[in-house]
Amino acid sequence: MPSRHTYGMGADVHGPDQEFLALERELAVFLRRARASSGEMAREVHPDLEPAAYGLLVRLDEAGPQRATELAGYFGVGKATMSRQLHALEDLGLVAREPDPADGRASLVRITPEGTARFGRVRDARRESYVRRLANWDRLEISELARLLHQLNAAAES
Protein backbone atom coordinates (compact mmCIF):
# COMPACT_ATOMS: atom_id res chain seq x y z
CA MET A 1 0.00 0.00 0.00
CA PRO A 2 1.41 3.46 -0.88
CA SER A 3 2.56 5.66 1.95
CA ARG A 4 0.37 8.59 3.01
CA HIS A 5 1.86 11.99 3.63
CA THR A 6 0.38 15.32 4.54
CA TYR A 7 1.85 18.41 2.89
CA GLY A 8 1.22 22.04 3.46
CA MET A 9 -2.51 22.67 3.54
CA GLY A 10 -3.56 19.30 4.93
CA ALA A 11 -4.05 17.53 1.60
CA ASP A 12 -3.40 13.79 1.62
CA VAL A 13 -1.11 12.71 -1.17
CA HIS A 14 -0.52 9.15 -2.40
CA GLY A 15 2.06 7.48 -4.62
CA PRO A 16 5.72 8.03 -5.33
CA ASP A 17 5.24 10.87 -7.84
CA GLN A 18 3.11 12.84 -5.41
CA GLU A 19 6.21 13.88 -3.45
CA PHE A 20 7.52 15.58 -6.58
CA LEU A 21 4.16 17.22 -7.24
CA ALA A 22 4.12 18.50 -3.66
CA LEU A 23 7.70 19.75 -4.08
CA GLU A 24 6.76 21.55 -7.29
CA ARG A 25 3.76 23.20 -5.62
CA GLU A 26 5.73 24.36 -2.58
CA LEU A 27 8.64 25.62 -4.69
CA ALA A 28 6.22 27.57 -6.91
CA VAL A 29 4.77 29.33 -3.87
CA PHE A 30 8.23 29.90 -2.40
CA LEU A 31 9.59 31.33 -5.68
CA ARG A 32 6.58 33.62 -6.15
CA ARG A 33 7.10 35.04 -2.67
CA ALA A 34 10.86 35.26 -3.18
CA ARG A 35 10.39 37.30 -6.38
CA ALA A 36 8.05 39.70 -4.60
CA SER A 37 10.46 39.98 -1.68
CA SER A 38 13.38 40.56 -4.04
CA GLY A 39 11.51 43.46 -5.61
CA GLU A 40 10.87 45.02 -2.22
CA MET A 41 14.50 44.61 -1.17
CA ALA A 42 15.75 46.01 -4.47
CA ARG A 43 13.62 49.15 -4.00
CA GLU A 44 14.98 49.51 -0.46
CA VAL A 45 18.55 49.44 -1.80
CA HIS A 46 17.63 52.03 -4.45
CA PRO A 47 14.22 53.05 -5.81
CA ASP A 48 15.41 52.48 -9.41
CA LEU A 49 17.04 49.09 -8.83
CA GLU A 50 15.51 46.21 -10.79
CA PRO A 51 14.56 43.15 -8.71
CA ALA A 52 16.78 40.86 -10.82
CA ALA A 53 19.79 43.07 -10.14
CA TYR A 54 19.44 42.59 -6.38
CA GLY A 55 20.78 39.06 -6.78
CA LEU A 56 23.90 40.47 -8.43
CA LEU A 57 24.61 42.51 -5.31
CA VAL A 58 24.15 39.38 -3.18
CA ARG A 59 26.63 37.46 -5.34
CA LEU A 60 29.22 40.24 -5.48
CA ASP A 61 28.98 40.80 -1.74
CA GLU A 62 29.51 37.10 -1.03
CA ALA A 63 31.99 36.13 -3.76
CA GLY A 64 33.88 39.36 -4.34
CA PRO A 65 34.82 40.89 -7.70
CA GLN A 66 33.98 38.77 -10.73
CA ARG A 67 33.96 38.98 -14.50
CA ALA A 68 30.62 39.68 -16.13
CA THR A 69 30.85 36.34 -17.97
CA GLU A 70 31.25 34.52 -14.63
CA LEU A 71 28.19 36.29 -13.27
CA ALA A 72 26.17 35.48 -16.39
CA GLY A 73 27.14 31.80 -16.07
CA TYR A 74 26.33 31.71 -12.37
CA PHE A 75 22.84 33.15 -12.94
CA GLY A 76 22.24 31.29 -16.19
CA VAL A 77 21.55 34.41 -18.25
CA GLY A 78 22.99 35.69 -21.50
CA LYS A 79 25.79 38.22 -21.84
CA ALA A 80 23.40 40.90 -23.09
CA THR A 81 21.11 40.53 -20.08
CA MET A 82 24.06 40.61 -17.69
CA SER A 83 25.55 43.63 -19.43
CA ARG A 84 22.26 45.55 -19.18
CA GLN A 85 21.87 44.75 -15.47
CA LEU A 86 25.47 45.67 -14.70
CA HIS A 87 25.16 48.99 -16.57
CA ALA A 88 22.07 49.80 -14.51
CA LEU A 89 23.96 49.01 -11.29
CA GLU A 90 26.91 51.12 -12.46
CA ASP A 91 24.62 54.05 -13.30
CA LEU A 92 23.24 53.86 -9.74
CA GLY A 93 26.77 53.84 -8.30
CA LEU A 94 26.31 50.41 -6.72
CA VAL A 95 28.98 48.54 -8.71
CA ALA A 96 32.13 49.52 -10.59
CA ARG A 97 34.45 47.83 -13.05
CA GLU A 98 38.18 47.52 -12.54
CA PRO A 99 40.92 45.92 -14.63
CA ASP A 100 41.37 42.19 -14.05
CA PRO A 101 44.94 41.74 -12.75
CA ALA A 102 45.03 38.25 -14.31
CA ASP A 103 44.06 39.56 -17.78
CA GLY A 104 44.44 43.23 -18.66
CA ARG A 105 41.92 42.89 -21.50
CA ALA A 106 39.14 41.89 -19.10
CA SER A 107 37.49 43.70 -16.21
CA LEU A 108 36.12 42.66 -12.86
CA VAL A 109 32.86 43.93 -11.43
CA ARG A 110 32.93 44.85 -7.76
CA ILE A 111 30.39 46.26 -5.38
CA THR A 112 31.16 49.89 -4.45
CA PRO A 113 31.32 51.20 -0.87
CA GLU A 114 27.94 52.87 -1.50
CA GLY A 115 26.55 49.57 -2.81
CA THR A 116 27.95 47.72 0.20
CA ALA A 117 26.39 50.19 2.65
CA ARG A 118 22.96 50.20 0.99
CA PHE A 119 22.92 46.44 0.43
CA GLY A 120 24.17 45.77 3.98
CA ARG A 121 21.29 47.67 5.55
CA VAL A 122 18.73 45.74 3.53
CA ARG A 123 20.47 42.39 4.06
CA ASP A 124 20.55 42.93 7.82
CA ALA A 125 16.84 43.81 7.87
CA ARG A 126 16.08 40.69 5.80
CA ARG A 127 17.99 38.48 8.24
CA GLU A 128 16.08 40.00 11.15
CA SER A 129 12.87 39.18 9.32
CA TYR A 130 14.00 35.55 8.96
CA VAL A 131 14.82 35.43 12.67
CA ARG A 132 11.31 36.67 13.51
CA ARG A 133 9.53 34.38 11.05
CA LEU A 134 11.48 31.31 12.14
CA ALA A 135 11.53 32.08 15.87
CA ASN A 136 9.58 28.89 16.63
CA TRP A 137 11.88 26.70 14.57
CA ASP A 138 14.67 24.70 16.11
CA ARG A 139 18.13 25.87 14.97
CA LEU A 140 18.80 22.35 13.64
CA GLU A 141 15.71 22.63 11.41
CA ILE A 142 16.96 25.95 10.04
CA SER A 143 20.37 24.43 9.44
CA GLU A 144 18.81 21.44 7.70
CA LEU A 145 16.67 23.69 5.49
CA ALA A 146 19.77 25.68 4.50
CA ARG A 147 21.66 22.45 3.77
CA LEU A 148 18.84 21.07 1.62
CA LEU A 149 18.43 24.33 -0.31
CA HIS A 150 22.19 24.39 -0.91
CA GLN A 151 22.00 20.82 -2.17
CA LEU A 152 19.13 21.76 -4.51
CA ASN A 153 21.01 24.80 -5.81
CA ALA A 154 24.20 22.77 -6.34
CA ALA A 155 22.25 20.17 -8.31
CA ALA A 156 20.79 22.93 -10.50
CA GLU A 157 24.30 24.25 -11.27
CA SER A 158 25.58 20.91 -12.54
PDB file of C-alpha atoms in Angstrom:
ATOM      1  CA  MET A   1       0.000   0.000   0.000  1.00  0.00           C
ATOM      2  CA  PRO A   2       1.411   3.457  -0.882  1.00  0.00           C
ATOM      3  CA  SER A   3       2.557   5.660   1.951  1.00  0.00           C
ATOM      4  CA  ARG A   4       0.372   8.594   3.006  1.00  0.00           C
ATOM      5  CA  HIS A   5       1.861  11.990   3.630  1.00  0.00           C
ATOM      6  CA  THR A   6       0.384  15.318   4.543  1.00  0.00           C
ATOM      7  CA  TYR A   7       1.849  18.414   2.892  1.00  0.00           C
ATOM      8  CA  GLY A   8       1.216  22.040   3.462  1.00  0.00           C
ATOM      9  CA  MET A   9      -2.509  22.674   3.544  1.00  0.00           C
ATOM     10  CA  GLY A  10      -3.561  19.299   4.925  1.00  0.00           C
ATOM     11  CA  ALA A  11      -4.053  17.529   1.601  1.00  0.00           C
ATOM     12  CA  ASP A  12      -3.400  13.793   1.620  1.00  0.00           C
ATOM     13  CA  VAL A  13      -1.113  12.708  -1.174  1.00  0.00           C
ATOM     14  CA  HIS A  14      -0.524   9.146  -2.403  1.00  0.00           C
ATOM     15  CA  GLY A  15       2.056   7.484  -4.616  1.00  0.00           C
ATOM     16  CA  PRO A  16       5.724   8.034  -5.335  1.00  0.00           C
ATOM     17  CA  ASP A  17       5.240  10.867  -7.845  1.00  0.00           C
ATOM     18  CA  GLN A  18       3.109  12.839  -5.405  1.00  0.00           C
ATOM     19  CA  GLU A  19       6.215  13.877  -3.455  1.00  0.00           C
ATOM     20  CA  PHE A  20       7.517  15.575  -6.581  1.00  0.00           C
ATOM     21  CA  LEU A  21       4.162  17.221  -7.240  1.00  0.00           C
ATOM     22  CA  ALA A  22       4.122  18.501  -3.659  1.00  0.00           C
ATOM     23  CA  LEU A  23       7.697  19.745  -4.084  1.00  0.00           C
ATOM     24  CA  GLU A  24       6.759  21.549  -7.287  1.00  0.00           C
ATOM     25  CA  ARG A  25       3.759  23.205  -5.623  1.00  0.00           C
ATOM     26  CA  GLU A  26       5.731  24.356  -2.577  1.00  0.00           C
ATOM     27  CA  LEU A  27       8.640  25.617  -4.694  1.00  0.00           C
ATOM     28  CA  ALA A  28       6.221  27.567  -6.909  1.00  0.00           C
ATOM     29  CA  VAL A  29       4.770  29.333  -3.865  1.00  0.00           C
ATOM     30  CA  PHE A  30       8.230  29.897  -2.404  1.00  0.00           C
ATOM     31  CA  LEU A  31       9.589  31.331  -5.677  1.00  0.00           C
ATOM     32  CA  ARG A  32       6.582  33.621  -6.153  1.00  0.00           C
ATOM     33  CA  ARG A  33       7.102  35.037  -2.669  1.00  0.00           C
ATOM     34  CA  ALA A  34      10.862  35.263  -3.178  1.00  0.00           C
ATOM     35  CA  ARG A  35      10.388  37.295  -6.379  1.00  0.00           C
ATOM     36  CA  ALA A  36       8.052  39.698  -4.599  1.00  0.00           C
ATOM     37  CA  SER A  37      10.459  39.984  -1.679  1.00  0.00           C
ATOM     38  CA  SER A  38      13.385  40.556  -4.037  1.00  0.00           C
ATOM     39  CA  GLY A  39      11.509  43.457  -5.614  1.00  0.00           C
ATOM     40  CA  GLU A  40      10.871  45.022  -2.222  1.00  0.00           C
ATOM     41  CA  MET A  41      14.497  44.610  -1.166  1.00  0.00           C
ATOM     42  CA  ALA A  42      15.747  46.012  -4.473  1.00  0.00           C
ATOM     43  CA  ARG A  43      13.619  49.150  -4.002  1.00  0.00           C
ATOM     44  CA  GLU A  44      14.982  49.513  -0.464  1.00  0.00           C
ATOM     45  CA  VAL A  45      18.552  49.439  -1.796  1.00  0.00           C
ATOM     46  CA  HIS A  46      17.633  52.027  -4.447  1.00  0.00           C
ATOM     47  CA  PRO A  47      14.219  53.049  -5.811  1.00  0.00           C
ATOM     48  CA  ASP A  48      15.408  52.476  -9.410  1.00  0.00           C
ATOM     49  CA  LEU A  49      17.040  49.089  -8.826  1.00  0.00           C
ATOM     50  CA  GLU A  50      15.511  46.209 -10.794  1.00  0.00           C
ATOM     51  CA  PRO A  51      14.564  43.148  -8.715  1.00  0.00           C
ATOM     52  CA  ALA A  52      16.775  40.859 -10.815  1.00  0.00           C
ATOM     53  CA  ALA A  53      19.787  43.074 -10.139  1.00  0.00           C
ATOM     54  CA  TYR A  54      19.437  42.588  -6.377  1.00  0.00           C
ATOM     55  CA  GLY A  55      20.783  39.057  -6.779  1.00  0.00           C
ATOM     56  CA  LEU A  56      23.899  40.469  -8.427  1.00  0.00           C
ATOM     57  CA  LEU A  57      24.612  42.507  -5.310  1.00  0.00           C
ATOM     58  CA  VAL A  58      24.154  39.382  -3.177  1.00  0.00           C
ATOM     59  CA  ARG A  59      26.627  37.459  -5.341  1.00  0.00           C
ATOM     60  CA  LEU A  60      29.218  40.242  -5.479  1.00  0.00           C
ATOM     61  CA  ASP A  61      28.980  40.797  -1.745  1.00  0.00           C
ATOM     62  CA  GLU A  62      29.509  37.097  -1.034  1.00  0.00           C
ATOM     63  CA  ALA A  63      31.995  36.132  -3.759  1.00  0.00           C
ATOM     64  CA  GLY A  64      33.882  39.362  -4.335  1.00  0.00           C
ATOM     65  CA  PRO A  65      34.821  40.893  -7.700  1.00  0.00           C
ATOM     66  CA  GLN A  66      33.984  38.770 -10.734  1.00  0.00           C
ATOM     67  CA  ARG A  67      33.958  38.977 -14.502  1.00  0.00           C
ATOM     68  CA  ALA A  68      30.619  39.684 -16.133  1.00  0.00           C
ATOM     69  CA  THR A  69      30.851  36.342 -17.967  1.00  0.00           C
ATOM     70  CA  GLU A  70      31.253  34.518 -14.628  1.00  0.00           C
ATOM     71  CA  LEU A  71      28.188  36.294 -13.272  1.00  0.00           C
ATOM     72  CA  ALA A  72      26.171  35.479 -16.387  1.00  0.00           C
ATOM     73  CA  GLY A  73      27.145  31.803 -16.069  1.00  0.00           C
ATOM     74  CA  TYR A  74      26.329  31.713 -12.372  1.00  0.00           C
ATOM     75  CA  PHE A  75      22.844  33.147 -12.943  1.00  0.00           C
ATOM     76  CA  GLY A  76      22.242  31.292 -16.187  1.00  0.00           C
ATOM     77  CA  VAL A  77      21.551  34.410 -18.254  1.00  0.00           C
ATOM     78  CA  GLY A  78      22.990  35.692 -21.504  1.00  0.00           C
ATOM     79  CA  LYS A  79      25.788  38.221 -21.841  1.00  0.00           C
ATOM     80  CA  ALA A  80      23.400  40.905 -23.093  1.00  0.00           C
ATOM     81  CA  THR A  81      21.108  40.528 -20.076  1.00  0.00           C
ATOM     82  CA  MET A  82      24.060  40.611 -17.695  1.00  0.00           C
ATOM     83  CA  SER A  83      25.549  43.632 -19.426  1.00  0.00           C
ATOM     84  CA  ARG A  84      22.255  45.549 -19.185  1.00  0.00           C
ATOM     85  CA  GLN A  85      21.870  44.747 -15.474  1.00  0.00           C
ATOM     86  CA  LEU A  86      25.474  45.670 -14.700  1.00  0.00           C
ATOM     87  CA  HIS A  87      25.165  48.990 -16.573  1.00  0.00           C
ATOM     88  CA  ALA A  88      22.068  49.803 -14.512  1.00  0.00           C
ATOM     89  CA  LEU A  89      23.956  49.013 -11.291  1.00  0.00           C
ATOM     90  CA  GLU A  90      26.907  51.122 -12.456  1.00  0.00           C
ATOM     91  CA  ASP A  91      24.618  54.045 -13.297  1.00  0.00           C
ATOM     92  CA  LEU A  92      23.236  53.863  -9.736  1.00  0.00           C
ATOM     93  CA  GLY A  93      26.775  53.837  -8.299  1.00  0.00           C
ATOM     94  CA  LEU A  94      26.307  50.408  -6.720  1.00  0.00           C
ATOM     95  CA  VAL A  95      28.980  48.539  -8.714  1.00  0.00           C
ATOM     96  CA  ALA A  96      32.134  49.520 -10.590  1.00  0.00           C
ATOM     97  CA  ARG A  97      34.448  47.835 -13.054  1.00  0.00           C
ATOM     98  CA  GLU A  98      38.177  47.520 -12.540  1.00  0.00           C
ATOM     99  CA  PRO A  99      40.920  45.921 -14.626  1.00  0.00           C
ATOM    100  CA  ASP A 100      41.371  42.193 -14.049  1.00  0.00           C
ATOM    101  CA  PRO A 101      44.936  41.740 -12.754  1.00  0.00           C
ATOM    102  CA  ALA A 102      45.027  38.252 -14.310  1.00  0.00           C
ATOM    103  CA  ASP A 103      44.057  39.564 -17.776  1.00  0.00           C
ATOM    104  CA  GLY A 104      44.444  43.233 -18.661  1.00  0.00           C
ATOM    105  CA  ARG A 105      41.923  42.889 -21.504  1.00  0.00           C
ATOM    106  CA  ALA A 106      39.141  41.893 -19.099  1.00  0.00           C
ATOM    107  CA  SER A 107      37.491  43.699 -16.214  1.00  0.00           C
ATOM    108  CA  LEU A 108      36.117  42.662 -12.864  1.00  0.00           C
ATOM    109  CA  VAL A 109      32.864  43.928 -11.427  1.00  0.00           C
ATOM    110  CA  ARG A 110      32.928  44.847  -7.756  1.00  0.00           C
ATOM    111  CA  ILE A 111      30.388  46.261  -5.375  1.00  0.00           C
ATOM    112  CA  THR A 112      31.162  49.886  -4.448  1.00  0.00           C
ATOM    113  CA  PRO A 113      31.319  51.201  -0.871  1.00  0.00           C
ATOM    114  CA  GLU A 114      27.936  52.874  -1.499  1.00  0.00           C
ATOM    115  CA  GLY A 115      26.553  49.573  -2.807  1.00  0.00           C
ATOM    116  CA  THR A 116      27.946  47.720   0.202  1.00  0.00           C
ATOM    117  CA  ALA A 117      26.390  50.193   2.646  1.00  0.00           C
ATOM    118  CA  ARG A 118      22.962  50.196   0.986  1.00  0.00           C
ATOM    119  CA  PHE A 119      22.922  46.440   0.431  1.00  0.00           C
ATOM    120  CA  GLY A 120      24.165  45.771   3.979  1.00  0.00           C
ATOM    121  CA  ARG A 121      21.285  47.672   5.552  1.00  0.00           C
ATOM    122  CA  VAL A 122      18.729  45.737   3.525  1.00  0.00           C
ATOM    123  CA  ARG A 123      20.467  42.387   4.057  1.00  0.00           C
ATOM    124  CA  ASP A 124      20.547  42.927   7.821  1.00  0.00           C
ATOM    125  CA  ALA A 125      16.842  43.812   7.872  1.00  0.00           C
ATOM    126  CA  ARG A 126      16.078  40.692   5.801  1.00  0.00           C
ATOM    127  CA  ARG A 127      17.988  38.484   8.236  1.00  0.00           C
ATOM    128  CA  GLU A 128      16.082  40.001  11.150  1.00  0.00           C
ATOM    129  CA  SER A 129      12.873  39.176   9.319  1.00  0.00           C
ATOM    130  CA  TYR A 130      14.000  35.550   8.961  1.00  0.00           C
ATOM    131  CA  VAL A 131      14.822  35.435  12.669  1.00  0.00           C
ATOM    132  CA  ARG A 132      11.308  36.667  13.514  1.00  0.00           C
ATOM    133  CA  ARG A 133       9.526  34.375  11.047  1.00  0.00           C
ATOM    134  CA  LEU A 134      11.479  31.311  12.145  1.00  0.00           C
ATOM    135  CA  ALA A 135      11.527  32.082  15.871  1.00  0.00           C
ATOM    136  CA  ASN A 136       9.579  28.893  16.635  1.00  0.00           C
ATOM    137  CA  TRP A 137      11.876  26.704  14.568  1.00  0.00           C
ATOM    138  CA  ASP A 138      14.674  24.702  16.108  1.00  0.00           C
ATOM    139  CA  ARG A 139      18.134  25.866  14.968  1.00  0.00           C
ATOM    140  CA  LEU A 140      18.802  22.352  13.639  1.00  0.00           C
ATOM    141  CA  GLU A 141      15.709  22.627  11.408  1.00  0.00           C
ATOM    142  CA  ILE A 142      16.956  25.951  10.043  1.00  0.00           C
ATOM    143  CA  SER A 143      20.367  24.432   9.437  1.00  0.00           C
ATOM    144  CA  GLU A 144      18.812  21.440   7.699  1.00  0.00           C
ATOM    145  CA  LEU A 145      16.669  23.689   5.488  1.00  0.00           C
ATOM    146  CA  ALA A 146      19.768  25.680   4.498  1.00  0.00           C
ATOM    147  CA  ARG A 147      21.655  22.455   3.766  1.00  0.00           C
ATOM    148  CA  LEU A 148      18.842  21.066   1.617  1.00  0.00           C
ATOM    149  CA  LEU A 149      18.428  24.329  -0.307  1.00  0.00           C
ATOM    150  CA  HIS A 150      22.189  24.388  -0.913  1.00  0.00           C
ATOM    151  CA  GLN A 151      22.002  20.815  -2.173  1.00  0.00           C
ATOM    152  CA  LEU A 152      19.132  21.760  -4.506  1.00  0.00           C
ATOM    153  CA  ASN A 153      21.015  24.798  -5.812  1.00  0.00           C
ATOM    154  CA  ALA A 154      24.196  22.769  -6.340  1.00  0.00           C
ATOM    155  CA  ALA A 155      22.251  20.167  -8.313  1.00  0.00           C
ATOM    156  CA  ALA A 156      20.794  22.930 -10.497  1.00  0.00           C
ATOM    157  CA  GLU A 157      24.301  24.249 -11.265  1.00  0.00           C
ATOM    158  CA  SER A 158      25.581  20.912 -12.545  1.00  0.00           C
TER     159      SER A 158
END
